[in-house]
Amino acid sequence: MVLRDQEILSLCQARDQRAIAALAEKYGAYCHTVAHNILGDHPDAEECVNDAYLAVWNGVPNAPPRSLLAYLAKVTRNIALKRLEHNQAQKRGDRFYLLLDELAEVLPGEDSVEDAVAQRELMEAINDFLKTKTDRGERQLFLRRYFWGDSIGELTVLFRHSESKVKSQLFRTRQRLRGYLEERGLLG
């Protein structure tokens, strides 16, 4: 029997190890996809997902999230990105960095974002930009590509669009994001 999110959160708050099994049963496949999209390696993805379960189990007693799936996915993504950075330092795969290259023309370089405050302001501006998108599909396409790391091929199937349409929609959204950030003085 698959537990509801509130039941899983209660198990986490009670420090009951069954919460980890419940997370795996309900959200394991989704989290594995998120980690694998970033890392491109099943064993590394599986290890990141297991680390995410433990992080959620340890973190929920302090502050239960509003959306368990979103919280778990974000934790999984952050752990996978840290693993990718570690792997990159060891000269292994760079699949996810190709996605960031697509956004490089829009986002300021590392030198212009000098501290955590500027980075937070940029993240808030991107979130605000996405909230302005009245076309839910445009927002979802952008998030699936740049947050979850879905490939163009996966997006064509998911959104039932041609490859050229997916690419052009992403390009137009990046251009609008660039304009949005320029208006707010976050790009030079």
Short mmCIF file of N, CA and C in Angstrom, two decimals:
data_model
loop_
_atom_site.label_atom_id
_atom_site.label_comp_id
_atom_site.label_asym_id
_atom_site.label_seq_id
_atom_site.Cartn_x
_atom_site.Cartn_y
_atom_site.Cartn_z
N MET A 1 0.84 -1.18 0.00
CA MET A 1 0.00 0.00 0.00
C MET A 1 0.89 1.25 0.00
N VAL A 2 0.62 2.15 -0.94
CA VAL A 2 1.37 3.39 -1.04
C VAL A 2 0.79 4.39 -0.05
N LEU A 3 1.66 4.94 0.78
CA LEU A 3 1.22 5.89 1.79
C LEU A 3 1.01 7.28 1.19
N ARG A 4 0.14 8.04 1.80
CA ARG A 4 -0.05 9.43 1.41
C ARG A 4 1.13 10.25 1.93
N ASP A 5 1.33 11.41 1.31
CA ASP A 5 2.45 12.26 1.70
C ASP A 5 2.43 12.61 3.18
N GLN A 6 1.26 12.94 3.70
CA GLN A 6 1.17 13.31 5.11
C GLN A 6 1.59 12.16 6.02
N GLU A 7 1.24 10.94 5.64
CA GLU A 7 1.65 9.76 6.42
C GLU A 7 3.16 9.58 6.37
N ILE A 8 3.75 9.80 5.21
CA ILE A 8 5.20 9.69 5.07
C ILE A 8 5.88 10.76 5.91
N LEU A 9 5.36 11.98 5.86
CA LEU A 9 5.93 13.07 6.67
C LEU A 9 5.83 12.76 8.16
N SER A 10 4.72 12.17 8.56
CA SER A 10 4.56 11.79 9.98
C SER A 10 5.60 10.75 10.38
N LEU A 11 5.85 9.78 9.50
CA LEU A 11 6.89 8.78 9.78
C LEU A 11 8.26 9.44 9.91
N CYS A 12 8.54 10.40 9.03
CA CYS A 12 9.82 11.12 9.11
C CYS A 12 9.93 11.88 10.43
N GLN A 13 8.85 12.57 10.81
CA GLN A 13 8.87 13.33 12.05
C GLN A 13 9.03 12.43 13.26
N ALA A 14 8.50 11.22 13.16
CA ALA A 14 8.63 10.26 14.26
C ALA A 14 9.96 9.52 14.20
N ARG A 15 10.76 9.84 13.18
CA ARG A 15 12.09 9.21 12.98
C ARG A 15 11.94 7.72 12.73
N ASP A 16 10.87 7.35 12.08
CA ASP A 16 10.58 5.95 11.75
C ASP A 16 11.23 5.62 10.41
N GLN A 17 12.07 4.59 10.39
CA GLN A 17 12.81 4.25 9.17
C GLN A 17 11.90 3.75 8.05
N ARG A 18 10.69 3.41 8.35
CA ARG A 18 9.74 3.02 7.29
C ARG A 18 9.47 4.17 6.32
N ALA A 19 9.76 5.38 6.77
CA ALA A 19 9.56 6.55 5.91
C ALA A 19 10.45 6.46 4.66
N ILE A 20 11.65 5.96 4.83
CA ILE A 20 12.57 5.85 3.69
C ILE A 20 12.03 4.86 2.67
N ALA A 21 11.53 3.74 3.14
CA ALA A 21 10.93 2.75 2.22
C ALA A 21 9.70 3.33 1.53
N ALA A 22 8.92 4.11 2.26
CA ALA A 22 7.73 4.72 1.67
C ALA A 22 8.11 5.75 0.61
N LEU A 23 9.16 6.53 0.87
CA LEU A 23 9.65 7.48 -0.13
C LEU A 23 10.10 6.76 -1.39
N ALA A 24 10.83 5.68 -1.19
CA ALA A 24 11.33 4.90 -2.33
C ALA A 24 10.19 4.31 -3.14
N GLU A 25 9.20 3.78 -2.45
CA GLU A 25 8.07 3.17 -3.15
C GLU A 25 7.27 4.19 -3.96
N LYS A 26 7.03 5.35 -3.36
CA LYS A 26 6.16 6.33 -4.00
C LYS A 26 6.89 7.20 -5.03
N TYR A 27 8.13 7.60 -4.72
CA TYR A 27 8.81 8.58 -5.56
C TYR A 27 10.16 8.12 -6.11
N GLY A 28 10.51 6.86 -5.87
CA GLY A 28 11.81 6.37 -6.28
C GLY A 28 12.09 6.50 -7.77
N ALA A 29 11.16 6.09 -8.60
CA ALA A 29 11.38 6.14 -10.06
C ALA A 29 11.55 7.57 -10.53
N TYR A 30 10.74 8.46 -10.02
CA TYR A 30 10.82 9.87 -10.41
C TYR A 30 12.18 10.46 -10.01
N CYS A 31 12.59 10.22 -8.78
CA CYS A 31 13.86 10.77 -8.31
C CYS A 31 15.04 10.17 -9.06
N HIS A 32 14.94 8.90 -9.37
CA HIS A 32 16.02 8.27 -10.14
C HIS A 32 16.13 8.92 -11.52
N THR A 33 15.01 9.25 -12.14
CA THR A 33 15.03 9.93 -13.44
C THR A 33 15.70 11.29 -13.32
N VAL A 34 15.37 12.03 -12.29
CA VAL A 34 15.98 13.35 -12.07
C VAL A 34 17.50 13.21 -11.94
N ALA A 35 17.95 12.30 -11.10
CA ALA A 35 19.39 12.13 -10.88
C ALA A 35 20.07 11.60 -12.13
N HIS A 36 19.44 10.67 -12.81
CA HIS A 36 20.06 10.09 -14.01
C HIS A 36 20.14 11.11 -15.13
N ASN A 37 19.15 11.99 -15.25
CA ASN A 37 19.20 13.03 -16.28
C ASN A 37 20.40 13.96 -16.07
N ILE A 38 20.79 14.15 -14.85
CA ILE A 38 21.92 15.01 -14.55
C ILE A 38 23.23 14.25 -14.71
N LEU A 39 23.28 13.03 -14.20
CA LEU A 39 24.54 12.29 -14.14
C LEU A 39 24.79 11.37 -15.32
N GLY A 40 23.73 10.83 -15.91
CA GLY A 40 23.89 9.89 -17.01
C GLY A 40 24.49 8.56 -16.59
N ASP A 41 24.39 8.24 -15.32
CA ASP A 41 24.99 7.01 -14.80
C ASP A 41 24.05 6.42 -13.75
N HIS A 42 23.60 5.19 -13.99
CA HIS A 42 22.63 4.57 -13.07
C HIS A 42 23.16 4.37 -11.66
N PRO A 43 24.36 3.80 -11.47
CA PRO A 43 24.83 3.61 -10.08
C PRO A 43 24.98 4.93 -9.32
N ASP A 44 25.53 5.96 -9.97
CA ASP A 44 25.65 7.26 -9.30
C ASP A 44 24.27 7.83 -8.99
N ALA A 45 23.33 7.69 -9.93
CA ALA A 45 21.98 8.20 -9.71
C ALA A 45 21.33 7.49 -8.53
N GLU A 46 21.48 6.18 -8.48
CA GLU A 46 20.88 5.42 -7.38
C GLU A 46 21.46 5.84 -6.03
N GLU A 47 22.75 6.07 -5.99
CA GLU A 47 23.38 6.51 -4.74
C GLU A 47 22.87 7.89 -4.33
N CYS A 48 22.72 8.78 -5.29
CA CYS A 48 22.19 10.12 -5.00
C CYS A 48 20.76 10.05 -4.47
N VAL A 49 19.96 9.20 -5.06
CA VAL A 49 18.57 9.06 -4.62
C VAL A 49 18.53 8.53 -3.19
N ASN A 50 19.35 7.55 -2.88
CA ASN A 50 19.40 7.03 -1.51
C ASN A 50 19.85 8.11 -0.53
N ASP A 51 20.84 8.92 -0.94
CA ASP A 51 21.28 10.04 -0.10
C ASP A 51 20.15 11.05 0.10
N ALA A 52 19.34 11.25 -0.94
CA ALA A 52 18.22 12.19 -0.84
C ALA A 52 17.17 11.68 0.15
N TYR A 53 16.88 10.39 0.11
CA TYR A 53 15.92 9.83 1.07
C TYR A 53 16.39 10.11 2.50
N LEU A 54 17.66 9.86 2.74
CA LEU A 54 18.22 10.06 4.08
C LEU A 54 18.17 11.54 4.46
N ALA A 55 18.50 12.43 3.52
CA ALA A 55 18.48 13.86 3.79
C ALA A 55 17.07 14.33 4.13
N VAL A 56 16.08 13.83 3.40
CA VAL A 56 14.69 14.20 3.69
C VAL A 56 14.28 13.64 5.05
N TRP A 57 14.62 12.39 5.30
CA TRP A 57 14.27 11.78 6.59
C TRP A 57 14.89 12.56 7.74
N ASN A 58 16.12 13.03 7.56
CA ASN A 58 16.78 13.81 8.60
C ASN A 58 16.26 15.24 8.68
N GLY A 59 15.81 15.80 7.55
CA GLY A 59 15.44 17.21 7.52
C GLY A 59 13.99 17.51 7.85
N VAL A 60 13.09 16.58 7.59
CA VAL A 60 11.66 16.84 7.78
C VAL A 60 11.29 17.12 9.24
N PRO A 61 11.89 16.51 10.23
CA PRO A 61 11.47 16.83 11.61
C PRO A 61 11.58 18.31 11.93
N ASN A 62 12.51 19.00 11.27
CA ASN A 62 12.69 20.43 11.57
C ASN A 62 11.65 21.31 10.88
N ALA A 63 11.34 21.01 9.62
CA ALA A 63 10.40 21.84 8.87
C ALA A 63 9.75 21.02 7.76
N PRO A 64 8.54 20.52 7.99
CA PRO A 64 7.88 19.73 6.95
C PRO A 64 7.60 20.57 5.71
N PRO A 65 7.88 20.05 4.53
CA PRO A 65 7.65 20.82 3.30
C PRO A 65 6.17 20.83 2.92
N ARG A 66 5.79 21.81 2.09
CA ARG A 66 4.41 21.87 1.60
C ARG A 66 4.17 20.78 0.57
N SER A 67 5.16 20.54 -0.29
CA SER A 67 5.05 19.50 -1.32
C SER A 67 6.19 18.53 -1.14
N LEU A 68 5.87 17.33 -0.73
CA LEU A 68 6.90 16.32 -0.50
C LEU A 68 7.63 15.98 -1.80
N LEU A 69 6.90 15.83 -2.89
CA LEU A 69 7.52 15.50 -4.16
C LEU A 69 8.49 16.59 -4.60
N ALA A 70 8.07 17.84 -4.55
CA ALA A 70 8.94 18.94 -4.96
C ALA A 70 10.18 19.02 -4.06
N TYR A 71 9.98 18.84 -2.78
CA TYR A 71 11.09 18.89 -1.83
C TYR A 71 12.09 17.75 -2.10
N LEU A 72 11.58 16.55 -2.26
CA LEU A 72 12.44 15.40 -2.51
C LEU A 72 13.16 15.54 -3.85
N ALA A 73 12.45 16.02 -4.86
CA ALA A 73 13.08 16.20 -6.18
C ALA A 73 14.18 17.24 -6.11
N LYS A 74 13.96 18.32 -5.37
CA LYS A 74 14.97 19.37 -5.25
C LYS A 74 16.20 18.85 -4.50
N VAL A 75 15.97 18.12 -3.44
CA VAL A 75 17.09 17.53 -2.69
C VAL A 75 17.87 16.58 -3.59
N THR A 76 17.16 15.74 -4.33
CA THR A 76 17.80 14.78 -5.24
C THR A 76 18.63 15.53 -6.28
N ARG A 77 18.04 16.56 -6.86
CA ARG A 77 18.73 17.34 -7.88
C ARG A 77 20.00 17.97 -7.32
N ASN A 78 19.92 18.57 -6.15
CA ASN A 78 21.09 19.22 -5.55
C ASN A 78 22.20 18.21 -5.25
N ILE A 79 21.83 17.05 -4.76
CA ILE A 79 22.83 16.01 -4.48
C ILE A 79 23.45 15.54 -5.79
N ALA A 80 22.64 15.37 -6.82
CA ALA A 80 23.17 14.93 -8.12
C ALA A 80 24.10 15.98 -8.72
N LEU A 81 23.76 17.25 -8.56
CA LEU A 81 24.63 18.31 -9.08
C LEU A 81 25.97 18.32 -8.34
N LYS A 82 25.94 18.10 -7.04
CA LYS A 82 27.20 18.01 -6.28
C LYS A 82 28.02 16.82 -6.75
N ARG A 83 27.36 15.70 -7.00
CA ARG A 83 28.06 14.51 -7.51
C ARG A 83 28.65 14.80 -8.88
N LEU A 84 27.89 15.48 -9.73
CA LEU A 84 28.37 15.83 -11.06
C LEU A 84 29.61 16.71 -10.97
N GLU A 85 29.57 17.67 -10.08
CA GLU A 85 30.73 18.54 -9.89
C GLU A 85 31.94 17.73 -9.45
N HIS A 86 31.72 16.80 -8.54
CA HIS A 86 32.80 15.92 -8.08
C HIS A 86 33.33 15.08 -9.24
N ASN A 87 32.41 14.49 -10.01
CA ASN A 87 32.81 13.67 -11.15
C ASN A 87 33.54 14.50 -12.19
N GLN A 88 33.07 15.71 -12.40
CA GLN A 88 33.70 16.60 -13.39
C GLN A 88 35.13 16.91 -12.98
N ALA A 89 35.33 17.09 -11.70
CA ALA A 89 36.67 17.36 -11.20
C ALA A 89 37.61 16.19 -11.49
N GLN A 90 37.02 15.00 -11.61
CA GLN A 90 37.81 13.81 -11.90
C GLN A 90 37.80 13.50 -13.39
N LYS A 91 37.38 14.47 -14.21
CA LYS A 91 37.38 14.34 -15.68
C LYS A 91 36.44 13.27 -16.18
N ARG A 92 35.32 13.06 -15.49
CA ARG A 92 34.30 12.14 -16.00
C ARG A 92 33.13 12.97 -16.48
N GLY A 93 32.35 12.47 -17.41
CA GLY A 93 31.18 13.06 -18.05
C GLY A 93 30.80 14.49 -17.76
N ASP A 94 30.23 15.17 -18.77
CA ASP A 94 29.80 16.54 -18.61
C ASP A 94 28.44 16.77 -19.24
N ARG A 95 27.59 15.78 -19.23
CA ARG A 95 26.29 15.83 -19.90
C ARG A 95 25.45 17.02 -19.45
N PHE A 96 25.34 17.27 -18.16
CA PHE A 96 24.46 18.32 -17.67
C PHE A 96 25.01 19.71 -17.96
N TYR A 97 26.33 19.83 -18.07
CA TYR A 97 26.92 21.13 -18.36
C TYR A 97 26.53 21.62 -19.75
N LEU A 98 26.18 20.71 -20.66
CA LEU A 98 25.70 21.12 -21.98
C LEU A 98 24.41 21.91 -21.86
N LEU A 99 23.55 21.53 -20.91
CA LEU A 99 22.31 22.27 -20.68
C LEU A 99 22.62 23.68 -20.18
N LEU A 100 23.58 23.78 -19.31
CA LEU A 100 23.92 25.09 -18.77
C LEU A 100 24.54 25.98 -19.84
N ASP A 101 25.23 25.37 -20.81
CA ASP A 101 25.78 26.14 -21.92
C ASP A 101 24.66 26.82 -22.71
N GLU A 102 23.51 26.16 -22.85
CA GLU A 102 22.39 26.76 -23.56
C GLU A 102 21.92 28.03 -22.85
N LEU A 103 22.02 28.04 -21.54
CA LEU A 103 21.59 29.21 -20.78
C LEU A 103 22.70 30.25 -20.62
N ALA A 104 23.93 29.90 -20.98
CA ALA A 104 25.07 30.78 -20.76
C ALA A 104 24.90 32.13 -21.43
N GLU A 105 24.25 32.16 -22.60
CA GLU A 105 24.05 33.42 -23.30
C GLU A 105 23.08 34.33 -22.57
N VAL A 106 22.29 33.78 -21.67
CA VAL A 106 21.29 34.55 -20.95
C VAL A 106 21.78 34.96 -19.57
N LEU A 107 22.44 34.06 -18.88
CA LEU A 107 22.84 34.30 -17.50
C LEU A 107 24.20 34.98 -17.44
N PRO A 108 24.41 35.81 -16.44
CA PRO A 108 25.72 36.44 -16.29
C PRO A 108 26.77 35.41 -15.92
N GLY A 109 28.01 35.71 -16.25
CA GLY A 109 29.12 34.82 -15.92
C GLY A 109 29.42 34.81 -14.44
N GLU A 110 30.28 33.91 -14.04
CA GLU A 110 30.60 33.76 -12.61
C GLU A 110 31.20 35.03 -12.03
N ASP A 111 31.98 35.77 -12.81
CA ASP A 111 32.63 36.97 -12.28
C ASP A 111 31.64 38.07 -11.97
N SER A 112 30.52 38.15 -12.71
CA SER A 112 29.57 39.21 -12.47
C SER A 112 28.58 38.88 -11.33
N VAL A 113 28.54 37.66 -10.93
CA VAL A 113 27.71 37.27 -9.77
C VAL A 113 28.69 36.99 -8.65
N GLU A 114 28.99 38.06 -7.90
CA GLU A 114 30.13 37.98 -6.99
C GLU A 114 29.82 37.39 -5.62
N ASP A 115 28.61 37.40 -5.22
CA ASP A 115 28.32 36.87 -3.89
C ASP A 115 26.96 36.19 -3.85
N ALA A 116 26.67 35.60 -2.73
CA ALA A 116 25.43 34.84 -2.58
C ALA A 116 24.18 35.71 -2.71
N VAL A 117 24.27 36.97 -2.32
CA VAL A 117 23.13 37.87 -2.42
C VAL A 117 22.76 38.08 -3.88
N ALA A 118 23.75 38.30 -4.72
CA ALA A 118 23.51 38.49 -6.15
C ALA A 118 22.96 37.21 -6.77
N GLN A 119 23.47 36.07 -6.35
CA GLN A 119 22.96 34.80 -6.87
C GLN A 119 21.51 34.59 -6.47
N ARG A 120 21.20 34.92 -5.23
CA ARG A 120 19.81 34.78 -4.75
C ARG A 120 18.89 35.72 -5.54
N GLU A 121 19.34 36.94 -5.78
CA GLU A 121 18.55 37.90 -6.56
C GLU A 121 18.29 37.37 -7.97
N LEU A 122 19.30 36.78 -8.57
CA LEU A 122 19.16 36.21 -9.91
C LEU A 122 18.16 35.05 -9.90
N MET A 123 18.27 34.16 -8.92
CA MET A 123 17.34 33.03 -8.81
C MET A 123 15.91 33.53 -8.62
N GLU A 124 15.73 34.53 -7.78
CA GLU A 124 14.39 35.08 -7.56
C GLU A 124 13.85 35.69 -8.84
N ALA A 125 14.72 36.37 -9.60
CA ALA A 125 14.28 36.98 -10.86
C ALA A 125 13.86 35.90 -11.87
N ILE A 126 14.60 34.80 -11.93
CA ILE A 126 14.24 33.71 -12.84
C ILE A 126 12.91 33.10 -12.40
N ASN A 127 12.73 32.89 -11.10
CA ASN A 127 11.45 32.37 -10.60
C ASN A 127 10.31 33.33 -10.92
N ASP A 128 10.54 34.64 -10.74
CA ASP A 128 9.51 35.63 -11.05
C ASP A 128 9.19 35.61 -12.54
N PHE A 129 10.22 35.49 -13.37
CA PHE A 129 10.02 35.41 -14.81
C PHE A 129 9.12 34.23 -15.16
N LEU A 130 9.42 33.08 -14.57
CA LEU A 130 8.63 31.88 -14.87
C LEU A 130 7.19 32.03 -14.39
N LYS A 131 6.98 32.76 -13.31
CA LYS A 131 5.62 32.99 -12.82
C LYS A 131 4.82 33.87 -13.78
N THR A 132 5.51 34.70 -14.57
CA THR A 132 4.81 35.57 -15.51
C THR A 132 4.33 34.82 -16.74
N LYS A 133 4.81 33.62 -16.94
CA LYS A 133 4.44 32.84 -18.13
C LYS A 133 3.01 32.35 -17.99
N THR A 134 2.13 32.93 -18.80
CA THR A 134 0.73 32.51 -18.75
C THR A 134 0.54 31.17 -19.46
N ASP A 135 1.43 30.86 -20.39
CA ASP A 135 1.39 29.57 -21.08
C ASP A 135 2.08 28.54 -20.19
N ARG A 136 1.28 27.73 -19.55
CA ARG A 136 1.82 26.73 -18.61
C ARG A 136 2.80 25.79 -19.32
N GLY A 137 2.53 25.48 -20.59
CA GLY A 137 3.41 24.60 -21.35
C GLY A 137 4.79 25.18 -21.53
N GLU A 138 4.88 26.50 -21.76
CA GLU A 138 6.17 27.15 -21.91
C GLU A 138 6.98 27.04 -20.63
N ARG A 139 6.32 27.30 -19.51
CA ARG A 139 6.99 27.20 -18.21
C ARG A 139 7.43 25.78 -17.93
N GLN A 140 6.55 24.82 -18.20
CA GLN A 140 6.89 23.41 -17.96
C GLN A 140 8.04 22.95 -18.85
N LEU A 141 8.03 23.36 -20.11
CA LEU A 141 9.09 22.99 -21.04
C LEU A 141 10.43 23.51 -20.54
N PHE A 142 10.45 24.77 -20.12
CA PHE A 142 11.67 25.39 -19.61
C PHE A 142 12.18 24.65 -18.38
N LEU A 143 11.29 24.39 -17.43
CA LEU A 143 11.69 23.70 -16.20
C LEU A 143 12.16 22.27 -16.48
N ARG A 144 11.43 21.57 -17.35
CA ARG A 144 11.82 20.19 -17.66
C ARG A 144 13.20 20.15 -18.29
N ARG A 145 13.53 21.13 -19.11
CA ARG A 145 14.83 21.14 -19.78
C ARG A 145 15.94 21.58 -18.82
N TYR A 146 15.76 22.70 -18.15
CA TYR A 146 16.87 23.30 -17.41
C TYR A 146 16.89 22.99 -15.92
N PHE A 147 15.80 22.55 -15.36
CA PHE A 147 15.83 22.16 -13.95
C PHE A 147 15.95 20.65 -13.81
N TRP A 148 15.14 19.92 -14.57
CA TRP A 148 15.14 18.46 -14.47
C TRP A 148 16.12 17.81 -15.42
N GLY A 149 16.58 18.53 -16.46
CA GLY A 149 17.59 17.99 -17.35
C GLY A 149 17.07 17.03 -18.41
N ASP A 150 15.79 17.12 -18.76
CA ASP A 150 15.25 16.26 -19.81
C ASP A 150 15.91 16.57 -21.14
N SER A 151 16.13 15.55 -21.94
CA SER A 151 16.71 15.73 -23.26
C SER A 151 15.67 16.30 -24.22
N ILE A 152 16.13 16.82 -25.35
CA ILE A 152 15.22 17.32 -26.37
C ILE A 152 14.30 16.19 -26.83
N GLY A 153 14.87 15.01 -27.01
CA GLY A 153 14.06 13.86 -27.42
C GLY A 153 12.97 13.52 -26.44
N GLU A 154 13.30 13.55 -25.15
CA GLU A 154 12.29 13.29 -24.12
C GLU A 154 11.20 14.35 -24.14
N LEU A 155 11.60 15.59 -24.38
CA LEU A 155 10.62 16.68 -24.41
C LEU A 155 9.70 16.59 -25.62
N THR A 156 10.21 16.12 -26.75
CA THR A 156 9.36 15.98 -27.93
C THR A 156 8.25 14.96 -27.66
N VAL A 157 8.59 13.90 -26.95
CA VAL A 157 7.59 12.88 -26.62
C VAL A 157 6.62 13.42 -25.57
N LEU A 158 7.16 14.01 -24.53
CA LEU A 158 6.35 14.50 -23.42
C LEU A 158 5.36 15.58 -23.85
N PHE A 159 5.82 16.52 -24.69
CA PHE A 159 4.98 17.64 -25.09
C PHE A 159 4.31 17.44 -26.45
N ARG A 160 4.62 16.32 -27.10
CA ARG A 160 4.04 15.99 -28.41
C ARG A 160 4.29 17.08 -29.44
N HIS A 161 5.55 17.56 -29.46
CA HIS A 161 5.98 18.57 -30.43
C HIS A 161 7.14 18.00 -31.24
N SER A 162 7.38 18.61 -32.39
CA SER A 162 8.56 18.22 -33.17
C SER A 162 9.81 18.74 -32.46
N GLU A 163 10.94 18.16 -32.83
CA GLU A 163 12.20 18.60 -32.24
C GLU A 163 12.45 20.07 -32.52
N SER A 164 12.17 20.51 -33.75
CA SER A 164 12.42 21.92 -34.10
C SER A 164 11.51 22.85 -33.29
N LYS A 165 10.27 22.43 -33.03
CA LYS A 165 9.37 23.27 -32.24
C LYS A 165 9.86 23.38 -30.79
N VAL A 166 10.31 22.26 -30.22
CA VAL A 166 10.83 22.29 -28.86
C VAL A 166 12.04 23.22 -28.79
N LYS A 167 12.96 23.07 -29.73
CA LYS A 167 14.16 23.90 -29.72
C LYS A 167 13.83 25.38 -29.89
N SER A 168 12.90 25.68 -30.79
CA SER A 168 12.57 27.09 -31.02
C SER A 168 11.83 27.68 -29.81
N GLN A 169 10.96 26.90 -29.16
CA GLN A 169 10.29 27.40 -27.96
C GLN A 169 11.29 27.67 -26.85
N LEU A 170 12.25 26.78 -26.67
CA LEU A 170 13.28 27.00 -25.65
C LEU A 170 14.11 28.23 -25.99
N PHE A 171 14.46 28.40 -27.26
CA PHE A 171 15.24 29.56 -27.68
C PHE A 171 14.47 30.85 -27.39
N ARG A 172 13.19 30.89 -27.77
CA ARG A 172 12.40 32.09 -27.53
C ARG A 172 12.24 32.38 -26.03
N THR A 173 12.08 31.35 -25.23
CA THR A 173 11.96 31.54 -23.78
C THR A 173 13.27 32.07 -23.21
N ARG A 174 14.40 31.54 -23.69
CA ARG A 174 15.70 32.06 -23.22
C ARG A 174 15.86 33.53 -23.59
N GLN A 175 15.41 33.90 -24.79
CA GLN A 175 15.52 35.30 -25.23
C GLN A 175 14.64 36.20 -24.36
N ARG A 176 13.43 35.75 -24.05
CA ARG A 176 12.55 36.53 -23.18
C ARG A 176 13.14 36.64 -21.77
N LEU A 177 13.75 35.57 -21.30
CA LEU A 177 14.41 35.61 -19.99
C LEU A 177 15.54 36.63 -20.01
N ARG A 178 16.31 36.63 -21.08
CA ARG A 178 17.40 37.60 -21.21
C ARG A 178 16.86 39.03 -21.10
N GLY A 179 15.80 39.33 -21.85
CA GLY A 179 15.19 40.66 -21.80
C GLY A 179 14.68 41.00 -20.41
N TYR A 180 14.06 40.03 -19.76
CA TYR A 180 13.53 40.20 -18.41
C TYR A 180 14.66 40.55 -17.43
N LEU A 181 15.77 39.83 -17.54
CA LEU A 181 16.90 40.07 -16.64
C LEU A 181 17.58 41.40 -16.95
N GLU A 182 17.65 41.78 -18.22
CA GLU A 182 18.23 43.07 -18.60
C GLU A 182 17.40 44.22 -18.05
N GLU A 183 16.07 44.11 -18.12
CA GLU A 183 15.17 45.15 -17.60
C GLU A 183 15.39 45.36 -16.11
N ARG A 184 15.74 44.31 -15.41
CA ARG A 184 15.95 44.40 -13.96
C ARG A 184 17.39 44.70 -13.59
N GLY A 185 18.21 44.97 -14.59
CA GLY A 185 19.60 45.34 -14.33
C GLY A 185 20.48 44.20 -13.89
N LEU A 186 20.07 42.97 -14.15
CA LEU A 186 20.86 41.82 -13.73
C LEU A 186 21.81 41.34 -14.81
N LEU A 187 21.66 41.89 -16.02
CA LEU A 187 22.59 41.60 -17.12
C LEU A 187 23.12 42.92 -17.65
N GLY A 188 24.38 42.88 -18.05
CA GLY A 188 25.00 44.12 -18.57
C GLY A 188 24.77 44.32 -20.03
#
